[in-house]
PDB file of C-alpha atoms in Angstrom:
ATOM      1  CA  GLY A   1       8.767  11.093  22.269  1.00 45.00           C
ATOM      2  CA  ALA A   2       7.493  13.919  20.472  1.00 46.00           C
ATOM      3  CA  GLY A   3       8.716  16.601  18.469  1.00 49.00           C
ATOM      4  CA  SER A   4       9.449  20.498  18.842  1.00 49.00           C
ATOM      5  CA  GLY A   5       5.655  21.472  18.592  1.00 51.00           C
ATOM      6  CA  ALA A   6       4.928  19.934  21.590  1.00 50.00           C
ATOM      7  CA  THR A   7       6.202  18.472  24.664  1.00 52.00           C
ATOM      8  CA  VAL A   8       4.964  14.955  26.500  1.00 52.00           C
ATOM      9  CA  GLU A   9       3.918  17.102  29.771  1.00 50.00           C
ATOM     10  CA  GLN A  10       1.537  19.119  27.332  1.00 53.00           C
ATOM     11  CA  ILE A  11       0.376  15.878  25.321  1.00 54.00           C
ATOM     12  CA  ASP A  12      -0.774  13.966  28.792  1.00 55.00           C
ATOM     13  CA  LYS A  13      -1.928  16.912  29.708  1.00 51.00           C
ATOM     14  CA  ASN A  14      -4.352  17.794  26.034  1.00 50.00           C
ATOM     15  CA  LEU A  15      -5.308  14.508  25.343  1.00 54.00           C
ATOM     16  CA  ASN A  16      -8.216  14.533  26.529  1.00 56.00           C
ATOM     17  CA  PRO A  17     -10.798  16.290  25.727  1.00 50.00           C
ATOM     18  CA  THR A  18      -8.647  18.448  23.383  1.00 57.00           C
ATOM     19  CA  THR A  19      -6.628  18.482  19.816  1.00 65.00           C
ATOM     20  CA  VAL A  20      -2.954  17.464  19.663  1.00 68.00           C
ATOM     21  CA  THR A  21      -1.160  19.411  16.989  1.00 70.00           C
ATOM     22  CA  ILE A  22       2.508  18.403  16.345  1.00 72.00           C
ATOM     23  CA  THR A  23       4.639  20.853  13.866  1.00 73.00           C
ATOM     24  CA  GLY A  24       7.702  18.859  14.538  1.00 75.00           C
ATOM     25  CA  ALA A  25       8.656  14.665  14.271  1.00 78.00           C
ATOM     26  CA  LEU A  26       6.622  12.328  16.370  1.00 79.00           C
ATOM     27  CA  THR A  27       8.145   9.307  16.995  1.00 81.00           C
ATOM     28  CA  GLY A  28       7.815   5.862  18.950  1.00 83.00           C
ATOM     29  CA  THR A  29       7.198   2.470  18.605  1.00 85.00           C
ATOM     30  CA  THR A  30       3.509   1.791  18.535  1.00 86.00           C
ATOM     31  CA  ALA A  31       0.310   4.289  19.027  1.00 84.00           C
ATOM     32  CA  THR A  32      -3.740   3.109  19.107  1.00 85.00           C
ATOM     33  CA  PHE A  33      -6.444   5.987  18.743  1.00 84.00           C
ATOM     34  CA  THR A  34      -9.509   5.168  19.828  1.00 86.00           C
ATOM     35  CA  THR A  35     -12.652   7.019  18.897  1.00 85.00           C
ATOM     36  CA  ALA A  36     -16.558   6.214  19.402  1.00 88.00           C
ATOM     37  CA  ASP A  37     -17.713   7.733  16.240  1.00 89.00           C
ATOM     38  CA  ASN A  38     -17.302   6.708  12.200  1.00 89.00           C
ATOM     39  CA  ASN A  39     -14.869   9.751  11.657  1.00 87.00           C
ATOM     40  CA  ALA A  40     -11.245  10.015  10.250  1.00 87.00           C
ATOM     41  CA  GLN A  41      -8.838   8.895  13.550  1.00 86.00           C
ATOM     42  CA  VAL A  42      -5.389   9.534  10.834  1.00 87.00           C
ATOM     43  CA  THR A  43      -5.515  12.183   8.631  1.00 88.00           C
ATOM     44  CA  LEU A  44      -2.633  12.919   6.154  1.00 89.00           C
ATOM     45  CA  GLU A  45      -2.612  16.122   4.908  1.00 89.00           C
ATOM     46  CA  SER A  46      -0.718  18.166   2.614  1.00 91.00           C
ATOM     47  CA  THR A  47      -1.031  21.778   1.771  1.00 91.00           C
ATOM     48  CA  ASP A  48       1.813  22.024  -1.566  1.00 92.00           C
ATOM     49  CA  THR A  49       0.504  22.946  -4.462  1.00 91.00           C
ATOM     50  CA  ASP A  50       3.340  21.683  -6.701  1.00 92.00           C
ATOM     51  CA  ALA A  51       3.397  19.066  -9.809  1.00 92.00           C
ATOM     52  CA  ASN A  52       4.989  16.302  -6.677  1.00 93.00           C
ATOM     53  CA  VAL A  53       3.160  14.025  -4.786  1.00 93.00           C
ATOM     54  CA  GLY A  54       1.622  14.457  -1.618  1.00 91.00           C
ATOM     55  CA  PRO A  55       0.411  13.345   0.923  1.00 93.00           C
ATOM     56  CA  ILE A  56       2.425  10.033   1.274  1.00 92.00           C
ATOM     57  CA  LEU A  57       2.262   7.120   3.487  1.00 92.00           C
ATOM     58  CA  ASN A  58       5.375   4.756   3.923  1.00 92.00           C
ATOM     59  CA  LEU A  59       5.685   1.732   5.085  1.00 92.00           C
ATOM     60  CA  ASN A  60       9.506   1.483   5.556  1.00 92.00           C
ATOM     61  CA  ARG A  61      10.888  -1.548   6.275  1.00 91.00           C
ATOM     62  CA  ASN A  62      14.295  -0.425   7.113  1.00 91.00           C
ATOM     63  CA  ALA A  63      16.980  -3.628   7.100  1.00 91.00           C
ATOM     64  CA  THR A  64      18.940  -4.815   4.391  1.00 90.00           C
ATOM     65  CA  GLY A  65      16.276  -7.076   1.814  1.00 88.00           C
ATOM     66  CA  ALA A  66      16.341 -10.830   1.317  1.00 94.00           C
ATOM     67  CA  SER A  67      14.240 -12.814  -1.048  1.00 94.00           C
ATOM     68  CA  SER A  68      10.604 -13.589  -0.089  1.00 93.00           C
ATOM     69  CA  ASP A  69      10.794 -10.869   2.736  1.00 95.00           C
ATOM     70  CA  PHE A  70       7.451  -9.220   3.471  1.00 94.00           C
ATOM     71  CA  LEU A  71       7.810  -5.198   3.508  1.00 94.00           C
ATOM     72  CA  GLY A  72       4.367  -4.637   5.085  1.00 95.00           C
ATOM     73  CA  ARG A  73       0.769  -5.859   5.830  1.00 96.00           C
ATOM     74  CA  ILE A  74      -2.505  -3.812   6.039  1.00 96.00           C
ATOM     75  CA  THR A  75      -4.923  -5.881   7.695  1.00 97.00           C
ATOM     76  CA  PHE A  76      -9.140  -5.346   8.382  1.00 96.00           C
ATOM     77  CA  ASP A  77      -9.608  -6.120  11.587  1.00 96.00           C
ATOM     78  CA  GLY A  78     -13.298  -6.613  13.135  1.00 95.00           C
ATOM     79  CA  LYS A  79     -15.439  -9.124  15.274  1.00 95.00           C
ATOM     80  CA  ASP A  80     -17.461 -11.561  14.500  1.00 96.00           C
ATOM     81  CA  ASP A  81     -21.215 -12.542  15.942  1.00 96.00           C
ATOM     82  CA  ALA A  82     -19.848 -14.285  18.693  1.00 96.00           C
ATOM     83  CA  GLY A  83     -17.344 -11.163  19.614  1.00 96.00           C
ATOM     84  CA  ASN A  84     -14.216 -13.267  18.299  1.00 96.00           C
ATOM     85  CA  ALA A  85     -11.695 -11.123  17.069  1.00 96.00           C
ATOM     86  CA  THR A  86     -10.883 -11.349  13.291  1.00 97.00           C
ATOM     87  CA  THR A  87      -9.133 -10.576  10.571  1.00 97.00           C
ATOM     88  CA  TYR A  88     -11.369 -10.264   7.551  1.00 97.00           C
ATOM     89  CA  ALA A  89      -9.046  -9.128   4.735  1.00 98.00           C
ATOM     90  CA  ARG A  90      -5.413  -8.056   4.464  1.00 97.00           C
ATOM     91  CA  ILE A  91      -2.722  -6.498   1.822  1.00 98.00           C
ATOM     92  CA  ASP A  92       0.578  -7.594   1.759  1.00 97.00           C
ATOM     93  CA  THR A  93       3.811  -6.778  -0.080  1.00 97.00           C
ATOM     94  CA  GLN A  94       6.702  -9.096  -0.676  1.00 96.00           C
ATOM     95  CA  ILE A  95      10.354  -9.272  -1.630  1.00 96.00           C
ATOM     96  CA  VAL A  96      10.606 -11.761  -4.400  1.00 96.00           C
ATOM     97  CA  ASP A  97      13.972 -11.103  -5.554  1.00 96.00           C
ATOM     98  CA  ALA A  98      16.480  -8.499  -3.550  1.00 96.00           C
ATOM     99  CA  SER A  99      18.996  -8.661  -6.232  1.00 95.00           C
ATOM    100  CA  ASN A 100      20.770  -5.467  -6.642  1.00 95.00           C
ATOM    101  CA  GLY A 101      19.545  -3.610  -9.875  1.00 95.00           C
ATOM    102  CA  SER A 102      16.989  -6.408 -10.650  1.00 95.00           C
ATOM    103  CA  GLU A 103      14.296  -6.317  -7.856  1.00 96.00           C
ATOM    104  CA  ASP A 104      11.290  -8.108  -8.210  1.00 97.00           C
ATOM    105  CA  SER A 105       7.919  -7.601  -5.690  1.00 97.00           C
ATOM    106  CA  ALA A 106       4.986  -8.925  -5.139  1.00 97.00           C
ATOM    107  CA  LEU A 107       1.394  -7.712  -3.788  1.00 97.00           C
ATOM    108  CA  LEU A 108      -1.036 -10.166  -2.403  1.00 97.00           C
ATOM    109  CA  ILE A 109      -4.873  -9.171  -1.335  1.00 98.00           C
ATOM    110  CA  HIS A 110      -6.534 -11.788   1.120  1.00 97.00           C
ATOM    111  CA  SER A 111     -10.508 -11.812   2.085  1.00 97.00           C
ATOM    112  CA  LEU A 112     -11.957 -13.970   3.981  1.00 95.00           C
ATOM    113  CA  THR A 113     -14.738 -16.819   2.436  1.00 93.00           C
ATOM    114  CA  GLY A 114     -16.846 -18.928   4.110  1.00 92.00           C
ATOM    115  CA  GLY A 115     -14.801 -18.405   7.198  1.00 94.00           C
ATOM    116  CA  SER A 116     -11.518 -18.836   5.738  1.00 94.00           C
ATOM    117  CA  GLU A 117      -8.959 -16.711   4.334  1.00 95.00           C
ATOM    118  CA  ARG A 118      -8.103 -16.739   0.254  1.00 95.00           C
ATOM    119  CA  GLU A 119      -5.625 -15.158  -1.638  1.00 95.00           C
ATOM    120  CA  ARG A 120      -7.736 -12.976  -4.311  1.00 96.00           C
ATOM    121  CA  VAL A 121      -5.373 -11.062  -5.913  1.00 97.00           C
ATOM    122  CA  ARG A 122      -1.807 -11.707  -6.769  1.00 97.00           C
ATOM    123  CA  ILE A 123       0.517  -9.326  -8.538  1.00 97.00           C
ATOM    124  CA  THR A 124       3.739 -10.089  -9.246  1.00 96.00           C
ATOM    125  CA  GLN A 125       7.295  -9.297 -12.168  1.00 96.00           C
ATOM    126  CA  THR A 126       5.777 -11.519 -14.485  1.00 96.00           C
ATOM    127  CA  GLU A 127       2.073 -11.701 -14.384  1.00 97.00           C
ATOM    128  CA  THR A 128      -1.270 -10.507 -12.457  1.00 97.00           C
ATOM    129  CA  VAL A 129      -3.322 -13.783 -11.095  1.00 96.00           C
ATOM    130  CA  PHE A 130      -6.816 -14.034  -9.256  1.00 95.00           C
ATOM    131  CA  ASN A 131      -7.392 -16.835  -7.348  1.00 94.00           C
ATOM    132  CA  GLU A 132      -4.102 -18.167  -7.485  1.00 93.00           C
ATOM    133  CA  GLY A 133      -5.191 -20.838  -4.843  1.00 91.00           C
ATOM    134  CA  SER A 134      -7.864 -22.971  -7.017  1.00 92.00           C
ATOM    135  CA  THR A 135     -10.909 -21.778  -5.014  1.00 92.00           C
ATOM    136  CA  ASP A 136     -14.058 -21.696  -6.198  1.00 94.00           C
ATOM    137  CA  LEU A 137     -14.483 -17.806  -6.967  1.00 93.00           C
ATOM    138  CA  ASP A 138     -16.255 -16.870  -9.905  1.00 95.00           C
ATOM    139  CA  PHE A 139     -14.884 -13.813 -11.564  1.00 96.00           C
ATOM    140  CA  ARG A 140     -16.678 -10.818 -13.571  1.00 97.00           C
ATOM    141  CA  VAL A 141     -16.429  -8.029 -15.507  1.00 97.00           C
ATOM    142  CA  GLU A 142     -18.951  -5.781 -15.849  1.00 97.00           C
ATOM    143  CA  SER A 143     -19.328  -3.323 -18.723  1.00 97.00           C
ATOM    144  CA  ASP A 144     -21.546  -0.236 -19.137  1.00 97.00           C
ATOM    145  CA  GLY A 145     -24.430  -2.578 -20.372  1.00 95.00           C
ATOM    146  CA  ASN A 146     -23.573  -5.998 -19.602  1.00 97.00           C
ATOM    147  CA  ALA A 147     -23.361  -6.902 -16.120  1.00 97.00           C
ATOM    148  CA  ASN A 148     -21.258  -9.811 -18.038  1.00 97.00           C
ATOM    149  CA  MET A 149     -19.221  -8.711 -20.042  1.00 97.00           C
ATOM    150  CA  ILE A 150     -16.458 -11.360 -18.843  1.00 97.00           C
ATOM    151  CA  ASN A 151     -17.697 -14.271 -16.567  1.00 97.00           C
ATOM    152  CA  VAL A 152     -15.300 -17.439 -15.025  1.00 97.00           C
ATOM    153  CA  ASP A 153     -17.131 -19.628 -13.641  1.00 97.00           C
ATOM    154  CA  ALA A 154     -14.518 -21.046 -11.151  1.00 95.00           C
ATOM    155  CA  GLY A 155     -16.654 -24.128 -10.475  1.00 95.00           C
ATOM    156  CA  ASN A 156     -16.964 -25.421 -14.126  1.00 96.00           C
ATOM    157  CA  ASP A 157     -14.281 -24.925 -15.114  1.00 97.00           C
ATOM    158  CA  ARG A 158     -15.646 -22.362 -17.742  1.00 97.00           C
ATOM    159  CA  VAL A 159     -15.819 -18.755 -19.347  1.00 97.00           C
ATOM    160  CA  GLY A 160     -18.321 -17.026 -20.367  1.00 97.00           C
ATOM    161  CA  ILE A 161     -18.392 -13.509 -23.096  1.00 97.00           C
ATOM    162  CA  GLY A 162     -20.731 -11.291 -22.557  1.00 97.00           C
ATOM    163  CA  MET A 163     -23.398 -14.253 -20.686  1.00 97.00           C
ATOM    164  CA  VAL A 164     -22.742 -16.484 -17.957  1.00 96.00           C
ATOM    165  CA  PRO A 165     -21.402 -19.696 -19.216  1.00 95.00           C
ATOM    166  CA  ASP A 166     -23.216 -22.284 -20.688  1.00 94.00           C
ATOM    167  CA  THR A 167     -22.356 -26.032 -20.393  1.00 94.00           C
ATOM    168  CA  THR A 168     -19.164 -25.479 -22.804  1.00 96.00           C
ATOM    169  CA  THR A 169     -15.403 -24.310 -22.033  1.00 97.00           C
ATOM    170  CA  LEU A 170     -16.338 -21.204 -24.199  1.00 96.00           C
ATOM    171  CA  THR A 171     -19.751 -19.436 -24.806  1.00 96.00           C
ATOM    172  CA  VAL A 172     -19.987 -15.854 -26.508  1.00 96.00           C
ATOM    173  CA  ASN A 173     -23.384 -13.968 -26.769  1.00 96.00           C
ATOM    174  CA  GLY A 174     -23.081 -11.532 -29.983  1.00 93.00           C
ATOM    175  CA  GLN A 175     -20.660 -11.899 -33.012  1.00 93.00           C
ATOM    176  CA  ILE A 176     -16.894 -12.164 -32.951  1.00 91.00           C
ATOM    177  CA  GLY A 177     -14.484 -10.586 -35.158  1.00 92.00           C
ATOM    178  CA  THR A 178     -11.342 -12.045 -36.822  1.00 93.00           C
ATOM    179  CA  THR A 179      -9.096 -11.000 -39.187  1.00 95.00           C
ATOM    180  CA  ASN A 180      -8.526 -12.247 -42.562  1.00 96.00           C
ATOM    181  CA  GLY A 181      -6.309 -14.532 -42.394  1.00 96.00           C
ATOM    182  CA  SER A 182      -4.817 -16.575 -45.153  1.00 96.00           C
ATOM    183  CA  ALA A 183      -4.339 -20.222 -46.266  1.00 94.00           C
ATOM    184  CA  SER A 184      -0.599 -20.212 -44.287  1.00 96.00           C
ATOM    185  CA  ALA A 185      -2.317 -19.142 -41.311  1.00 96.00           C
ATOM    186  CA  PRO A 186      -6.033 -19.697 -41.087  1.00 96.00           C
ATOM    187  CA  THR A 187      -7.676 -17.136 -38.434  1.00 95.00           C
ATOM    188  CA  HIS A 188      -9.819 -19.937 -37.480  1.00 95.00           C
ATOM    189  CA  SER A 189      -7.551 -23.366 -36.997  1.00 95.00           C
ATOM    190  CA  PHE A 190      -6.697 -25.750 -34.836  1.00 94.00           C
ATOM    191  CA  TYR A 191      -4.257 -26.805 -31.673  1.00 92.00           C
ATOM    192  CA  SER A 192      -1.199 -28.179 -33.154  1.00 93.00           C
ATOM    193  CA  ASP A 193      -2.179 -27.991 -36.744  1.00 96.00           C
ATOM    194  CA  ALA A 194      -2.074 -24.108 -37.566  1.00 95.00           C
ATOM    195  CA  ASP A 195      -2.271 -24.374 -41.269  1.00 96.00           C
ATOM    196  CA  THR A 196      -5.649 -26.181 -41.101  1.00 97.00           C
ATOM    197  CA  GLY A 197      -8.857 -24.143 -41.094  1.00 97.00           C
ATOM    198  CA  MET A 198     -11.076 -21.433 -42.216  1.00 96.00           C
ATOM    199  CA  PHE A 199     -10.116 -18.297 -43.018  1.00 96.00           C
ATOM    200  CA  ARG A 200     -11.457 -14.973 -45.419  1.00 95.00           C
ATOM    201  CA  THR A 201     -10.616 -15.487 -48.808  1.00 93.00           C
ATOM    202  CA  ALA A 202     -11.909 -12.098 -49.959  1.00 93.00           C
ATOM    203  CA  ALA A 203     -15.184  -9.967 -49.763  1.00 94.00           C
ATOM    204  CA  ASN A 204     -18.097 -12.626 -49.164  1.00 94.00           C
ATOM    205  CA  ILE A 205     -15.893 -15.596 -50.006  1.00 93.00           C
ATOM    206  CA  ILE A 206     -14.759 -18.245 -47.459  1.00 95.00           C
ATOM    207  CA  GLY A 207     -12.019 -20.515 -47.567  1.00 93.00           C
ATOM    208  CA  PHE A 208     -10.556 -23.075 -45.814  1.00 93.00           C
ATOM    209  CA  ALA A 209      -7.200 -24.972 -46.161  1.00 93.00           C
ATOM    210  CA  THR A 210      -5.348 -27.765 -45.159  1.00 92.00           C
ATOM    211  CA  GLY A 211      -1.855 -28.181 -44.892  1.00 94.00           C
ATOM    212  CA  GLY A 212      -1.071 -24.095 -45.614  1.00 94.00           C
ATOM    213  CA  THR A 213      -2.903 -24.760 -49.134  1.00 91.00           C
ATOM    214  CA  GLU A 214      -6.359 -23.574 -50.220  1.00 90.00           C
ATOM    215  CA  ARG A 215      -8.293 -26.120 -50.869  1.00 86.00           C
ATOM    216  CA  VAL A 216     -12.125 -25.122 -51.080  1.00 88.00           C
ATOM    217  CA  GLN A 217     -13.958 -21.689 -51.618  1.00 90.00           C
ATOM    218  CA  ILE A 218     -17.456 -21.033 -50.611  1.00 91.00           C
ATOM    219  CA  GLY A 219     -19.195 -17.476 -52.261  1.00 88.00           C
ATOM    220  CA  SER A 220     -22.078 -16.267 -53.933  1.00 87.00           C
ATOM    221  CA  PHE A 221     -21.179 -18.875 -56.895  1.00 80.00           C
ATOM    222  CA  GLY A 222     -21.239 -21.757 -54.838  1.00 82.00           C
ATOM    223  CA  VAL A 223     -18.607 -23.932 -54.333  1.00 79.00           C
ATOM    224  CA  ALA A 224     -15.517 -23.557 -55.642  1.00 76.00           C
ATOM    225  CA  ALA A 225     -12.411 -26.322 -55.379  1.00 71.00           C
ATOM    226  CA  ASP A 226      -9.433 -27.955 -57.118  1.00 66.00           C
ATOM    227  CA  THR A 227      -9.934 -31.241 -55.829  1.00 61.00           C
ATOM    228  CA  LEU A 228     -13.465 -32.012 -54.452  1.00 59.00           C
ATOM    229  CA  THR A 229     -13.506 -35.626 -52.863  1.00 60.00           C
ATOM    230  CA  ASN A 230     -15.845 -36.901 -50.642  1.00 57.00           C
ATOM    231  CA  LYS A 231     -15.324 -40.139 -49.077  1.00 52.00           C
ATOM    232  CA  THR A 232     -17.008 -43.002 -47.494  1.00 51.00           C
ATOM    233  CA  ALA A 233     -15.929 -46.461 -46.041  1.00 48.00           C
ATOM    234  CA  SER A 234     -16.725 -47.749 -49.635  1.00 52.00           C
ATOM    235  CA  GLY A 235     -15.755 -45.532 -51.735  1.00 55.00           C
ATOM    236  CA  GLY A 236     -16.031 -41.764 -52.794  1.00 60.00           C
ATOM    237  CA  ILE A 237     -17.045 -38.766 -55.203  1.00 61.00           C
ATOM    238  CA  THR A 238     -13.995 -36.897 -56.436  1.00 65.00           C
ATOM    239  CA  ILE A 239     -14.350 -34.185 -58.851  1.00 63.00           C
ATOM    240  CA  ASP A 240     -10.446 -32.838 -59.673  1.00 62.00           C
ATOM    241  CA  ALA A 241      -9.667 -29.631 -61.481  1.00 60.00           C
ATOM    242  CA  ALA A 242      -9.973 -30.514 -65.074  1.00 66.00           C
ATOM    243  CA  GLY A 243     -13.480 -31.341 -64.286  1.00 64.00           C
ATOM    244  CA  ASP A 244     -12.926 -35.128 -64.200  1.00 69.00           C
ATOM    245  CA  ILE A 245     -15.906 -36.827 -62.151  1.00 68.00           C
ATOM    246  CA  GLU A 246     -14.740 -39.924 -60.335  1.00 66.00           C
ATOM    247  CA  LEU A 247     -17.420 -42.364 -58.469  1.00 64.00           C
ATOM    248  CA  ASN A 248     -15.573 -45.698 -56.788  1.00 63.00           C
ATOM    249  CA  ALA A 249     -18.195 -47.533 -55.002  1.00 57.00           C
ATOM    250  CA  ASP A 250     -17.500 -51.226 -53.753  1.00 58.00           C
ATOM    251  CA  GLY A 251     -14.786 -51.448 -56.220  1.00 57.00           C
ATOM    252  CA  ASN A 252     -17.437 -51.162 -59.299  1.00 60.00           C
ATOM    253  CA  GLU A 253     -15.768 -47.444 -60.703  1.00 61.00           C
ATOM    254  CA  ILE A 254     -18.179 -44.882 -63.224  1.00 61.00           C
ATOM    255  CA  THR A 255     -15.888 -42.035 -64.448  1.00 60.00           C
ATOM    256  CA  PHE A 256     -16.503 -39.357 -66.196  1.00 58.00           C
ATOM    257  CA  LYS A 257     -14.002 -37.285 -68.270  1.00 58.00           C
TER     258      LYS A 257
END
């Protein structure tokens, strides 16, 4: 149908070769705009000068929503070298939760890789996920001076910071700056043992803690410890807080008091 700016007869008469201008509403079910060149086929133009948004493209699924409903899709179609119609990429939006007052949605971006469609990005109410399908698709963030500021090697499950990942799970090119930490919460600690590790006691002094208590300090003065023990399978050397030295090897003890 046509709006108030033109009748159906006027549109039919002027479709080829002249331009049709419609000032009213244009409604219908489907439409195809074909061109033989690379100019824009659809332009939405707003001449309003206020601070509000415009122009607006609104994809409206005008029905009562339900969880998991898809709201709209934008596809990027073409043909392969055999002339087959192919969707090379698409963007979908979906209702995750349609509950009034607590609605959630998702936005999904797909593209073709090796002839198969892969989900590249998923944006939901709780997270933004790259490579949800767990395929061999690397992820790379480039900074102004480094092409591999963040580089995820998907095939080998490795991450590189400032470099292409090496042979370990995480490789870093450059200094790593951390907070000072403390004996009870060392900056460099261990999984499931957060109160054991290394931290910065003071300027130019490194502290080592176990069980939340500092045991050893290393600084310009050398090594300082309340108790220093070198354990071996057959004995050990112990220096306690009082300065006592004990050597115990194979059951033979030498003690300095």
